[in-house]
Tab-separated table of N, CA and C in Angstrom:
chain	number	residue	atom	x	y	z
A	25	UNK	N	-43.864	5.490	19.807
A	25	UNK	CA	-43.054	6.042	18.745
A	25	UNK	C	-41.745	6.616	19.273
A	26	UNK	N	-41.398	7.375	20.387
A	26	UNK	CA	-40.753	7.547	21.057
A	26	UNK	C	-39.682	6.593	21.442
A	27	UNK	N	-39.933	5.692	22.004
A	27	UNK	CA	-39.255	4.392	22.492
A	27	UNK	C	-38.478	4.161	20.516
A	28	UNK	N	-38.861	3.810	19.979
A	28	UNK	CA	-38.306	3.481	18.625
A	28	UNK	C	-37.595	4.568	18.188
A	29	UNK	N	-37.902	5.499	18.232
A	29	UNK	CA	-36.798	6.760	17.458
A	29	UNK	C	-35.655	7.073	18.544
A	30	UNK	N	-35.731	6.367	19.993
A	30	UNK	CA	-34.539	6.461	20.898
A	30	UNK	C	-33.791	5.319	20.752
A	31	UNK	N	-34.542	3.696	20.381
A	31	UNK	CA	-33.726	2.974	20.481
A	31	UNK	C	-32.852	3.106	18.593
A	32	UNK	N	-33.494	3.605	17.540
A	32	UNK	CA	-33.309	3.969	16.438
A	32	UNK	C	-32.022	4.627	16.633
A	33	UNK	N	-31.833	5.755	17.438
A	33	UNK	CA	-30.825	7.102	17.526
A	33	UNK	C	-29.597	5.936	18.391
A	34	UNK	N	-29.840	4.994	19.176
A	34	UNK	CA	-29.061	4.453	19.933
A	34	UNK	C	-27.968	3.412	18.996
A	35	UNK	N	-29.170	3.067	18.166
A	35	UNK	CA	-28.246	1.946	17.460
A	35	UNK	C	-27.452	2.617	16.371
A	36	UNK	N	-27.833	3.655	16.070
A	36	UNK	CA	-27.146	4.391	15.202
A	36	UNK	C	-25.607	4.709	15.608
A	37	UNK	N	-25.605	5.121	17.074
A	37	UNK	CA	-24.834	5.803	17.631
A	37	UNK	C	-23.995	4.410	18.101
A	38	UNK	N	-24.468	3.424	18.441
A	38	UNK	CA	-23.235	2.257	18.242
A	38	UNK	C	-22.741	2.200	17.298
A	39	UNK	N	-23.244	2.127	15.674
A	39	UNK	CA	-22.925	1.736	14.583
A	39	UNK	C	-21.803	2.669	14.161
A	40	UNK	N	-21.573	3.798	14.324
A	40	UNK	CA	-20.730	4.740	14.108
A	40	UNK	C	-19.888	4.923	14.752
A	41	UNK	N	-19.950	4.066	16.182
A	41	UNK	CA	-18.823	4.142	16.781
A	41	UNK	C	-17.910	3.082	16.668
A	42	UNK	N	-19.016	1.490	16.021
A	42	UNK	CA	-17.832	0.291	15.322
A	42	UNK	C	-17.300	0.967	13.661
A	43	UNK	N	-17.826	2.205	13.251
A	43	UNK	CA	-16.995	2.606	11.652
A	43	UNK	C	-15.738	3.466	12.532
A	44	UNK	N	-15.864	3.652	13.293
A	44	UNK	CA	-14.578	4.866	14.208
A	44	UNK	C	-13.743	4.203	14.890
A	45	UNK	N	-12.637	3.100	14.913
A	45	UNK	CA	-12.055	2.721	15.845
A	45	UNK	C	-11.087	3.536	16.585
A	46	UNK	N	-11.141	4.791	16.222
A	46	UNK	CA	-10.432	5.583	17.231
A	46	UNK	C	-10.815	6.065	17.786
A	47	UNK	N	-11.928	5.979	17.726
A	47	UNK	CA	-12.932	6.425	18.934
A	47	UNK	C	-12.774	5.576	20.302
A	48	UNK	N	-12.567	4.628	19.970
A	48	UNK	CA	-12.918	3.125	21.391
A	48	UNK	C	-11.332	3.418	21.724
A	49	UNK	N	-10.404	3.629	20.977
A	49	UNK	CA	-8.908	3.743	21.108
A	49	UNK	C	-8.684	4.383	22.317
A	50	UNK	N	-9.389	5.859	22.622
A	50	UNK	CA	-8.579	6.977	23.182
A	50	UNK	C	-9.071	6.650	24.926
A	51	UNK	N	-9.951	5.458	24.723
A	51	UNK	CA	-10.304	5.697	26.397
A	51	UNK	C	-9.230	4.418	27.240
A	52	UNK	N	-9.189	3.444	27.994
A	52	UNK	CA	-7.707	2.964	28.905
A	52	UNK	C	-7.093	2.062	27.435
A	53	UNK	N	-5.932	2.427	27.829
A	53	UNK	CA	-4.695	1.709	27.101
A	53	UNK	C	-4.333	0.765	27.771
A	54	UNK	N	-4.251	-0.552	26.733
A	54	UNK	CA	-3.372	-1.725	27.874
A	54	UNK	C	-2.404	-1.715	28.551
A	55	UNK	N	-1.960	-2.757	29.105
A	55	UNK	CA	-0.406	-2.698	30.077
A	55	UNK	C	0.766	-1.860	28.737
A	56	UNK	N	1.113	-1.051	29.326
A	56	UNK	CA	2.629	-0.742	28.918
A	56	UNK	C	1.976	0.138	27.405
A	57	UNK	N	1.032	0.341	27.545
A	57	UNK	CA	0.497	1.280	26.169
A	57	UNK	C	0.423	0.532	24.944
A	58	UNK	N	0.991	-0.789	24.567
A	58	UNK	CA	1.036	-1.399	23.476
A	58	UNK	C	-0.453	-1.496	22.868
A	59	UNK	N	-0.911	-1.634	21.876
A	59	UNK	CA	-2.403	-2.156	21.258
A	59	UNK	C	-1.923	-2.855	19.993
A	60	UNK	N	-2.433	-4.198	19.917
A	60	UNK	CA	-2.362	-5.254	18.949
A	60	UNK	C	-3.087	-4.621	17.654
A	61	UNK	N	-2.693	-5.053	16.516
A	61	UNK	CA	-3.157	-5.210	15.270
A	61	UNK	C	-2.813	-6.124	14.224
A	62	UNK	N	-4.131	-6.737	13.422
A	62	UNK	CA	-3.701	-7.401	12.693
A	62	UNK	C	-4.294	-6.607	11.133
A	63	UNK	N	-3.926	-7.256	9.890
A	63	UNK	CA	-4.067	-6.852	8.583
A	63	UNK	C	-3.536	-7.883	7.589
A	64	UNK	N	-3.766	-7.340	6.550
A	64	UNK	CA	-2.892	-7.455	4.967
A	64	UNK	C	-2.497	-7.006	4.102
A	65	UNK	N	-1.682	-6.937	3.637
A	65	UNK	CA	-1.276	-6.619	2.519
A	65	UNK	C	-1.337	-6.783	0.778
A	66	UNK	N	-1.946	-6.290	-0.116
A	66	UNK	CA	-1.946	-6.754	-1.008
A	66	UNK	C	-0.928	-5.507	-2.150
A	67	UNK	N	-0.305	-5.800	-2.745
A	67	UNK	CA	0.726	-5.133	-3.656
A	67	UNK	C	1.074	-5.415	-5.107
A	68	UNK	N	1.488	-4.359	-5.919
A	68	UNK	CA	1.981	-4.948	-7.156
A	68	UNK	C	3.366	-3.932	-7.225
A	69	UNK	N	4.449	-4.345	-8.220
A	69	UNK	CA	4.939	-3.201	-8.358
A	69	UNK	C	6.255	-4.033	-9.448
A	70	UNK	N	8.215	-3.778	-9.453
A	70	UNK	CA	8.447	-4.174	-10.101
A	70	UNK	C	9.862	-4.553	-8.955
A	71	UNK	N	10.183	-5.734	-9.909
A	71	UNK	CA	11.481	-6.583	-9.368
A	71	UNK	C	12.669	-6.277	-9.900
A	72	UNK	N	13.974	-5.642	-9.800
A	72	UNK	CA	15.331	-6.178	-10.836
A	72	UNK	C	15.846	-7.608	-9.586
A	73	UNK	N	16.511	-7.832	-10.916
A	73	UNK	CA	17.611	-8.760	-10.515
A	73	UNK	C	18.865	-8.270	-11.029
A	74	UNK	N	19.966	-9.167	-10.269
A	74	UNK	CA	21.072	-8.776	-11.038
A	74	UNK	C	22.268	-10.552	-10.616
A	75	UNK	N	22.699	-10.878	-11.182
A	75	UNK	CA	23.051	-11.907	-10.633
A	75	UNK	C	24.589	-11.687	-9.830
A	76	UNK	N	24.751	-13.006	-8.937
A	76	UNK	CA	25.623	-13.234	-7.804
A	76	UNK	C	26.102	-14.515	-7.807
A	77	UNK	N	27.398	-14.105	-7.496
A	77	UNK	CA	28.244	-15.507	-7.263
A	77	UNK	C	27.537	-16.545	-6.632
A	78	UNK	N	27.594	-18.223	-7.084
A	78	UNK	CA	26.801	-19.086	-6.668
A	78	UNK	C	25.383	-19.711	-7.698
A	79	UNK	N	25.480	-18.619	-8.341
A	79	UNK	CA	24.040	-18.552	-9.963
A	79	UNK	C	22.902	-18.186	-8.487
A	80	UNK	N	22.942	-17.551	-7.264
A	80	UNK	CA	22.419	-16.291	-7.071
A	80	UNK	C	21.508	-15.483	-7.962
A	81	UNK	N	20.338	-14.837	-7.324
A	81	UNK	CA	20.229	-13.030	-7.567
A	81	UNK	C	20.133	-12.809	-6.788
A	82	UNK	N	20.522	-11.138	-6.750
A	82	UNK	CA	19.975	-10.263	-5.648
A	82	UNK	C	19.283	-9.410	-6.094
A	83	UNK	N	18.188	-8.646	-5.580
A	83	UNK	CA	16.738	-8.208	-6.224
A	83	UNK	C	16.740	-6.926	-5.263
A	84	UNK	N	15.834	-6.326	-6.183
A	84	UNK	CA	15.338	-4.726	-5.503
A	84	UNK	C	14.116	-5.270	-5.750
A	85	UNK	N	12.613	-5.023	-5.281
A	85	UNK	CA	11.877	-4.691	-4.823
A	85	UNK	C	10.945	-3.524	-4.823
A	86	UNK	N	10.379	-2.885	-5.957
A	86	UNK	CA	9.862	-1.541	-5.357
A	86	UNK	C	8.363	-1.907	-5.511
A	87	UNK	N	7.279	-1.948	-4.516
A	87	UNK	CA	5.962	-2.158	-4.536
A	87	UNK	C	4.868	-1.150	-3.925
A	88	UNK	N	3.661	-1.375	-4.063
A	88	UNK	CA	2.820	-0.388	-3.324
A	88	UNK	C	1.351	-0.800	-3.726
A	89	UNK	N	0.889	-0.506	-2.644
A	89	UNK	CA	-0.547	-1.304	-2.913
A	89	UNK	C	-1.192	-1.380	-1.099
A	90	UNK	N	-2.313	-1.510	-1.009
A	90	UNK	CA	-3.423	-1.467	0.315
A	90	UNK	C	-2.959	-2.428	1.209
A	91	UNK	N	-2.780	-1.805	2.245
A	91	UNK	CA	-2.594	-2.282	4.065
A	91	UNK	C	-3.885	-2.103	4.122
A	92	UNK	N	-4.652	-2.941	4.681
A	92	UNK	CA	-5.785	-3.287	5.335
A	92	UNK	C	-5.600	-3.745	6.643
A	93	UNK	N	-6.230	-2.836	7.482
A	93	UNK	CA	-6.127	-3.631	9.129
A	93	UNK	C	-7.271	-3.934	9.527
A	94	UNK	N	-7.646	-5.420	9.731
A	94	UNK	CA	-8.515	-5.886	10.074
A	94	UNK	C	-8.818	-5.914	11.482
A	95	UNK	N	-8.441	-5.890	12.749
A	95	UNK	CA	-8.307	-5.581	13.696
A	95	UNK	C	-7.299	-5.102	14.501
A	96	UNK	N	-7.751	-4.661	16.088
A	96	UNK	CA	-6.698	-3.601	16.543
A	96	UNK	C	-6.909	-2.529	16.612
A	97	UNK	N	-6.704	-1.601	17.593
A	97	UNK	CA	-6.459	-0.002	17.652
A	97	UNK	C	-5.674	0.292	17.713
A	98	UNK	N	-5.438	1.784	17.501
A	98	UNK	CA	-4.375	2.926	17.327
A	98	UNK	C	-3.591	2.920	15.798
A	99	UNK	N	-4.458	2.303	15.074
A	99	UNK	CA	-4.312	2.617	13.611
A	99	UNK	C	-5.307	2.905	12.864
A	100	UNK	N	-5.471	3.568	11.730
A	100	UNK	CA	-6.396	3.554	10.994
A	100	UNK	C	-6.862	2.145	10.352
A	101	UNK	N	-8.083	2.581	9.356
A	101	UNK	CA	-8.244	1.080	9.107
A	101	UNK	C	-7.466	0.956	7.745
A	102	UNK	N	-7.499	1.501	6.881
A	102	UNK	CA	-6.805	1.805	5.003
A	102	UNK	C	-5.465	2.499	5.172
A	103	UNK	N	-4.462	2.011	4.766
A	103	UNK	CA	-3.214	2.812	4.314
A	103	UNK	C	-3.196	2.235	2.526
A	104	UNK	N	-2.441	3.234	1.761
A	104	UNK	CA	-1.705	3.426	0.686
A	104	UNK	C	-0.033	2.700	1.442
A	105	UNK	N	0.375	1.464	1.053
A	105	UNK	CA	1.842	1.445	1.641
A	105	UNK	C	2.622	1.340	0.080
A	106	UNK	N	3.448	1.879	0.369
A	106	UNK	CA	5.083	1.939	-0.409
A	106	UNK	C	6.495	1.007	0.235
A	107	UNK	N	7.208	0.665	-0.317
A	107	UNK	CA	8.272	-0.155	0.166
A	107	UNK	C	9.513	-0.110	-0.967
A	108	UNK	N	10.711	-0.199	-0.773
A	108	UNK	CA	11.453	-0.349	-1.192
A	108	UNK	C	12.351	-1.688	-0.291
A	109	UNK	N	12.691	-2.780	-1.042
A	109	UNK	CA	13.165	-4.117	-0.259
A	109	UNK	C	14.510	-4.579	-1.134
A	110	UNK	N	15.838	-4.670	-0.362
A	110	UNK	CA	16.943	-5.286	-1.477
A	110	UNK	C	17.018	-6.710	-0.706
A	111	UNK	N	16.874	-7.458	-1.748
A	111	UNK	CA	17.515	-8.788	-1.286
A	111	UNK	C	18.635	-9.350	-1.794
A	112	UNK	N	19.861	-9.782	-1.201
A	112	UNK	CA	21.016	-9.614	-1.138
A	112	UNK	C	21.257	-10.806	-1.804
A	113	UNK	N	20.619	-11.954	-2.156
A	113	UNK	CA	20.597	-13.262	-2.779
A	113	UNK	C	21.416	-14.298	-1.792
A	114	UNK	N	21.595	-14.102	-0.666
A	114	UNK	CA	22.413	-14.756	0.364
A	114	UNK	C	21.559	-14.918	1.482
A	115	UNK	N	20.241	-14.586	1.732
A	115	UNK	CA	18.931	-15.224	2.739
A	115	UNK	C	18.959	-13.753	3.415
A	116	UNK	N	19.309	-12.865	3.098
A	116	UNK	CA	19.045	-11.474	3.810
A	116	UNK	C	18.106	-10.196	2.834
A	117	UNK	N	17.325	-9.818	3.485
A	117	UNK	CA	16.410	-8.656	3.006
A	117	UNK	C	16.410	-7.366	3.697
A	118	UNK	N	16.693	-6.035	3.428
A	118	UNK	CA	16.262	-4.997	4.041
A	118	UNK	C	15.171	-4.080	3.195
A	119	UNK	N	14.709	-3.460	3.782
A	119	UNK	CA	14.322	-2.433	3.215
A	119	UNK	C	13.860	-1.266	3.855
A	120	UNK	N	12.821	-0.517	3.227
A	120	UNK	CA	11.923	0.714	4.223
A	120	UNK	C	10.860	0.446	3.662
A	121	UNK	N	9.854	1.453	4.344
A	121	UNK	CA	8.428	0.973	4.156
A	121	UNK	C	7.715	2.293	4.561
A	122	UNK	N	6.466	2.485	3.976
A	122	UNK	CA	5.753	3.842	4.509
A	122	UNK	C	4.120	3.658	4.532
A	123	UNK	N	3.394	3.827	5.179
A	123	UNK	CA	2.061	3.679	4.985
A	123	UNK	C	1.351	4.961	5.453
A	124	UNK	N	0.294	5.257	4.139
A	124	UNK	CA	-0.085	6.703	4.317
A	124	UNK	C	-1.736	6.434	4.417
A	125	UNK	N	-2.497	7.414	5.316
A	125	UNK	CA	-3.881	6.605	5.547
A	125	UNK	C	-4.413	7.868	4.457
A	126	UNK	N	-5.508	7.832	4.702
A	126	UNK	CA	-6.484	8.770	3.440
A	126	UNK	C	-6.480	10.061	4.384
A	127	UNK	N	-5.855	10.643	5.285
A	127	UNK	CA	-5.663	12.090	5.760
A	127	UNK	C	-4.577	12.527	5.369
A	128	UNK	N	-3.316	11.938	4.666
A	128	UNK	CA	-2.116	12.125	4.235
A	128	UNK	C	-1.102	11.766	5.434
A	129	UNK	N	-1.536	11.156	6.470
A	129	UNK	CA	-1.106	10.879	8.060
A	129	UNK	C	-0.157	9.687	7.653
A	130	UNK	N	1.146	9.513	8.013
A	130	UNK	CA	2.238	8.637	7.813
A	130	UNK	C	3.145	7.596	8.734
A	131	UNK	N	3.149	6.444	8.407
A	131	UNK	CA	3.458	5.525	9.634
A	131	UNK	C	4.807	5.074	9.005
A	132	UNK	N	6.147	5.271	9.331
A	132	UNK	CA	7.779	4.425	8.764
A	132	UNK	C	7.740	3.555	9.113
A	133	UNK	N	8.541	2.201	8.618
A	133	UNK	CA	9.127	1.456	9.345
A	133	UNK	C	10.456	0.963	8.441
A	134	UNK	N	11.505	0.474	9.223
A	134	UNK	CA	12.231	-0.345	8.376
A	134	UNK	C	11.907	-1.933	8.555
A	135	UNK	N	12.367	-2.385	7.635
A	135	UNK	CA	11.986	-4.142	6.813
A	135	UNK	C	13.102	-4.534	7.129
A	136	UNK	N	13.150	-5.907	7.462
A	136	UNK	CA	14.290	-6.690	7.763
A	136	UNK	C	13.596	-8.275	7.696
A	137	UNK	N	14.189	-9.360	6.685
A	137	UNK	CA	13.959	-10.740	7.104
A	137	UNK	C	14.406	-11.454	5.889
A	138	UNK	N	13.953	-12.444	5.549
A	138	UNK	CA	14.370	-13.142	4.226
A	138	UNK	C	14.391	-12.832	3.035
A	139	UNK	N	14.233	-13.699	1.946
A	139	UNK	CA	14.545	-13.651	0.879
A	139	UNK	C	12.965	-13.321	0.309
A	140	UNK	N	12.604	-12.443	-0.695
A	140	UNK	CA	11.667	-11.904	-0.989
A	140	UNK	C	10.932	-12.979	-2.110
A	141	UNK	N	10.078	-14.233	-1.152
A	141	UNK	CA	9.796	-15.083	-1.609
A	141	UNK	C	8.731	-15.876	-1.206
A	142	UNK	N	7.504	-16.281	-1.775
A	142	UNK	CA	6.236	-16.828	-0.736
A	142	UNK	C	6.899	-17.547	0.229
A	143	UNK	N	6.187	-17.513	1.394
A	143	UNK	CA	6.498	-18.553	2.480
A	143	UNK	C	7.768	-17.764	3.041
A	144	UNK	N	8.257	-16.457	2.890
A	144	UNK	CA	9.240	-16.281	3.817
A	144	UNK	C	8.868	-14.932	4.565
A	145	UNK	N	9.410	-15.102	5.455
A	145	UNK	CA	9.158	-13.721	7.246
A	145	UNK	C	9.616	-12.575	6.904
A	146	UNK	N	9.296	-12.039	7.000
A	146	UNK	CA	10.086	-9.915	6.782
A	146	UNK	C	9.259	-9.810	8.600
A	147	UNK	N	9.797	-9.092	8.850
A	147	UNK	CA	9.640	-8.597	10.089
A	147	UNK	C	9.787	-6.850	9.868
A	148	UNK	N	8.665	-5.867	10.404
A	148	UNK	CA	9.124	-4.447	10.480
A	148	UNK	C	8.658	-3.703	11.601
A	149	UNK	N	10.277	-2.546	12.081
A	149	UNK	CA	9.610	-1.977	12.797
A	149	UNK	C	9.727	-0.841	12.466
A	150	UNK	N	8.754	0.032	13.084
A	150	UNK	CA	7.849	1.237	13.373
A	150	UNK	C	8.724	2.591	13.681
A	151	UNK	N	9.667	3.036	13.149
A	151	UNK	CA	10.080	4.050	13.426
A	151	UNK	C	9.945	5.941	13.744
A	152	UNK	N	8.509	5.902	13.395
A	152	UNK	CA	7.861	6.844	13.619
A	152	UNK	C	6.843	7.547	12.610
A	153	UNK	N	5.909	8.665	12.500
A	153	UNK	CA	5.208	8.950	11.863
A	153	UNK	C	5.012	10.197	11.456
A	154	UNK	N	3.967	10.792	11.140
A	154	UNK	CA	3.433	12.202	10.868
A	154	UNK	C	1.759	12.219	11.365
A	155	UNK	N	1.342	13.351	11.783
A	155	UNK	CA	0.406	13.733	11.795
A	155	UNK	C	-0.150	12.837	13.090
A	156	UNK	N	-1.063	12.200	12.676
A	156	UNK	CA	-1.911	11.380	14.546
A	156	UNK	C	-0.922	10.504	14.303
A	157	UNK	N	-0.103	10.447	13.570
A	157	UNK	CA	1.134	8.996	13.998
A	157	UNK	C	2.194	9.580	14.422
A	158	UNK	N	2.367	10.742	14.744
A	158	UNK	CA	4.105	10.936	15.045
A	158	UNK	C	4.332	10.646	16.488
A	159	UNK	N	5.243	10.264	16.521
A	159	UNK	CA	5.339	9.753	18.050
A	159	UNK	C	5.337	8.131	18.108
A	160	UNK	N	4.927	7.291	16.880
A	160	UNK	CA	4.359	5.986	17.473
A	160	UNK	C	5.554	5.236	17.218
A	161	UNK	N	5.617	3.971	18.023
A	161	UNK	CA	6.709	3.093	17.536
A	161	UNK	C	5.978	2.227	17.887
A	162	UNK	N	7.127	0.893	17.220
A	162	UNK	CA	5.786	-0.677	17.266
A	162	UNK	C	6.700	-1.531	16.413
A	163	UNK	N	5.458	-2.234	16.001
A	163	UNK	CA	6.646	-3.287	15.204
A	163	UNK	C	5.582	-4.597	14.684
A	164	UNK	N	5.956	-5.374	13.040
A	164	UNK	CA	4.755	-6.466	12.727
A	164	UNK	C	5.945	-6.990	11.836
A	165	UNK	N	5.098	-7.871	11.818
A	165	UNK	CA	5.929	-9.350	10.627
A	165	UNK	C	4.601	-9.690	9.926
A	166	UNK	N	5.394	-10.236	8.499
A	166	UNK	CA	4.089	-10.739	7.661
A	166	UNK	C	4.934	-11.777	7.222
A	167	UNK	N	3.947	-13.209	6.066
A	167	UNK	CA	4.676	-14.044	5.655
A	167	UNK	C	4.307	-13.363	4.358
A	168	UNK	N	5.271	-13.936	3.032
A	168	UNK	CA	4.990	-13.200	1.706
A	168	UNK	C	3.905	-14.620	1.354
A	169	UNK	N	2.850	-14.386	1.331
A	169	UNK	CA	2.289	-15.386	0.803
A	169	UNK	C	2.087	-16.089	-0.764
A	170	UNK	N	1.976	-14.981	-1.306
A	170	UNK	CA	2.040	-14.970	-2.827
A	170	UNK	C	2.861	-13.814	-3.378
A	171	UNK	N	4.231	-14.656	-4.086
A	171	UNK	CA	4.597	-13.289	-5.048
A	171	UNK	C	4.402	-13.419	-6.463
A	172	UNK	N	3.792	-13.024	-7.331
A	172	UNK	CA	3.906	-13.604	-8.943
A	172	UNK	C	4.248	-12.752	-9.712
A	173	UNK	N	5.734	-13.518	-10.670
A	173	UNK	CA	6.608	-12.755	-11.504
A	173	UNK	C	5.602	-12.394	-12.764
A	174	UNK	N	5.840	-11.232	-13.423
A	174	UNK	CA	5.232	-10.914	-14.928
A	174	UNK	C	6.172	-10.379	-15.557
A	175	UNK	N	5.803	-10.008	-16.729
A	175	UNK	CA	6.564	-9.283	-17.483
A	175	UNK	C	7.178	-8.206	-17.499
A	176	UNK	N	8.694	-8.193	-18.331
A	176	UNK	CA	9.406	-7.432	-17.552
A	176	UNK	C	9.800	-6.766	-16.036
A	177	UNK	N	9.907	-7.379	-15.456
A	177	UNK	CA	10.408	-7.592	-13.779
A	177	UNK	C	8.636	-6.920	-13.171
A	178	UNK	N	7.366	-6.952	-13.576
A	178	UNK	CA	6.396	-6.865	-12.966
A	178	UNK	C	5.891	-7.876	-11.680
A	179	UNK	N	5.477	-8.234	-10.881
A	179	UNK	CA	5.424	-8.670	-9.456
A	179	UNK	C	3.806	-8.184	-8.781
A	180	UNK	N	2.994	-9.179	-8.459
A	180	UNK	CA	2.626	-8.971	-7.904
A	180	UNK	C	2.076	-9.660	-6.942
A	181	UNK	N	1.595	-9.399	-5.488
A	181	UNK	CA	1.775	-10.232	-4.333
A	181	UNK	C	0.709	-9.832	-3.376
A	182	UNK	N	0.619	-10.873	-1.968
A	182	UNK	CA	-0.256	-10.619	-1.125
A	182	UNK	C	0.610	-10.827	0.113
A	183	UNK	N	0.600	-10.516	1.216
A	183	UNK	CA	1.469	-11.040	2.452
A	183	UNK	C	0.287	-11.905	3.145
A	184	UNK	N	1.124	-12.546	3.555
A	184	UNK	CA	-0.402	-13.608	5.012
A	184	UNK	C	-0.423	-12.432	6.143
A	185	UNK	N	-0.653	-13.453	7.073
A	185	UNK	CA	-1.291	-12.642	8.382
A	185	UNK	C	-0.278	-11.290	8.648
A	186	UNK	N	-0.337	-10.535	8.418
A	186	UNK	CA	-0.050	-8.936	8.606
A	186	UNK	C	-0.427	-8.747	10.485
A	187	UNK	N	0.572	-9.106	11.295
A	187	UNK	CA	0.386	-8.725	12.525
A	187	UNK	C	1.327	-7.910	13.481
A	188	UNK	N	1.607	-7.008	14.233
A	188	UNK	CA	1.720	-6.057	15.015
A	188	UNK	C	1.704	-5.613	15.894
A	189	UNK	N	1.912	-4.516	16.832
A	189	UNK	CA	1.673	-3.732	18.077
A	189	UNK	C	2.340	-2.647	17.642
A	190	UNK	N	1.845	-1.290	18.433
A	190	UNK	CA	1.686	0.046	18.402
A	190	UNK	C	1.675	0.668	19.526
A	191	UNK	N	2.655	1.303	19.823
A	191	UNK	CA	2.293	2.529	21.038
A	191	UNK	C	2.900	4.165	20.164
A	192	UNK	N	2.238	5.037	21.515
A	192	UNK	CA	2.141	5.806	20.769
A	192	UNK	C	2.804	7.510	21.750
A	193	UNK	N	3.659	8.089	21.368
A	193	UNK	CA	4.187	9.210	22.685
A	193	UNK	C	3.347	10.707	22.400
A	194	UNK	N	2.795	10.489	20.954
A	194	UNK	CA	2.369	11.736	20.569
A	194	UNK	C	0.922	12.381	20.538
A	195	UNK	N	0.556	12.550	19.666
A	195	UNK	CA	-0.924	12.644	19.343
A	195	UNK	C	-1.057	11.499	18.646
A	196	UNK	N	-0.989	10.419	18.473
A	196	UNK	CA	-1.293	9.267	18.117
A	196	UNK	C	-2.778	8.896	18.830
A	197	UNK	N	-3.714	8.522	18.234
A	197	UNK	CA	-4.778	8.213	18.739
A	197	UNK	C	-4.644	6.785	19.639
């Protein structure tokens, strides 16, 4: 009985340590501190347009909706992300971006890449954080995989492969 309530307590104690990935995080860091991550994005939110020479638009962007990171350390696994994205109707996009995990803990980045359209690259980097993120810089690209227009400039979308790296100067896990 013994033997079973130790190997019982053992497997437990793995199992809680694959729900904790910051747990496995804090012990050696790879070359140069970087740690890979991948995720997705799924979002809704609303579009303007406004038109531009050429029969052009150029579009704002405001969305928000679940970062999911599917693998990788030195992030949580759930963010709340927010974004604001202008696309200039000439193949250029900027924006900002914020992802907040369920401690109120905050990761920036600015957005930079194409035209806010399935099948096109945004690239962002990591400008710093709050709380176990302050300190971190890094940087990911996603493709927009699906965007779908609704009513009155409504939008909603998924990004493809959501991928990354992270280091970290602070209390960053």
């Amino acid at each position: 009985m013994r033997h079973g309530a130790a190997l019982a307590a053992a497997s437990l104690a793995l199992a809680l340590v694959g729900l904790v990935p910051e747990a496995r995080s804090q012990g050696a860091t790879p070359a140069g501190g970087w740690r890979a991550f991948e995720g997705t994005w799924s979002f809704s939110g609303r579009r303007q347009t406004v038109a531009v020479e050429g029969g052009a638009s150029a579009a704002v962007l405001e969305v928000s909706g679940a970062v999911v990171i599917k693998s990788g350390e030195g992030l949580g696994r759930g963010f709340e992300a927010e974004a604001i994205v202008f696309d200039d109707g000439e193949g250029v996009s900027v924006g900002r971006c914020v992802w907040t995990d369920a401690h109120g803990d905050r990761v920036f980045s600015r957005l930079k890449g194409e035209p806010l359209q399935a099948g096109r690259r945004l690239v962002g980097t990591i400008t710093g954080g709050t709380g176990r993120y302050a300190g971190l810089e890094g940087e990911y690209a996603f493709t927009w995989q699906y965007v779908l227009p609704g009513e009155d400039g409504a939008i909603q979308g998924r990004t493809g492969r959501l991928q990354g790296r992270v280091r970290g100067t602070g209390t960053t896990p």
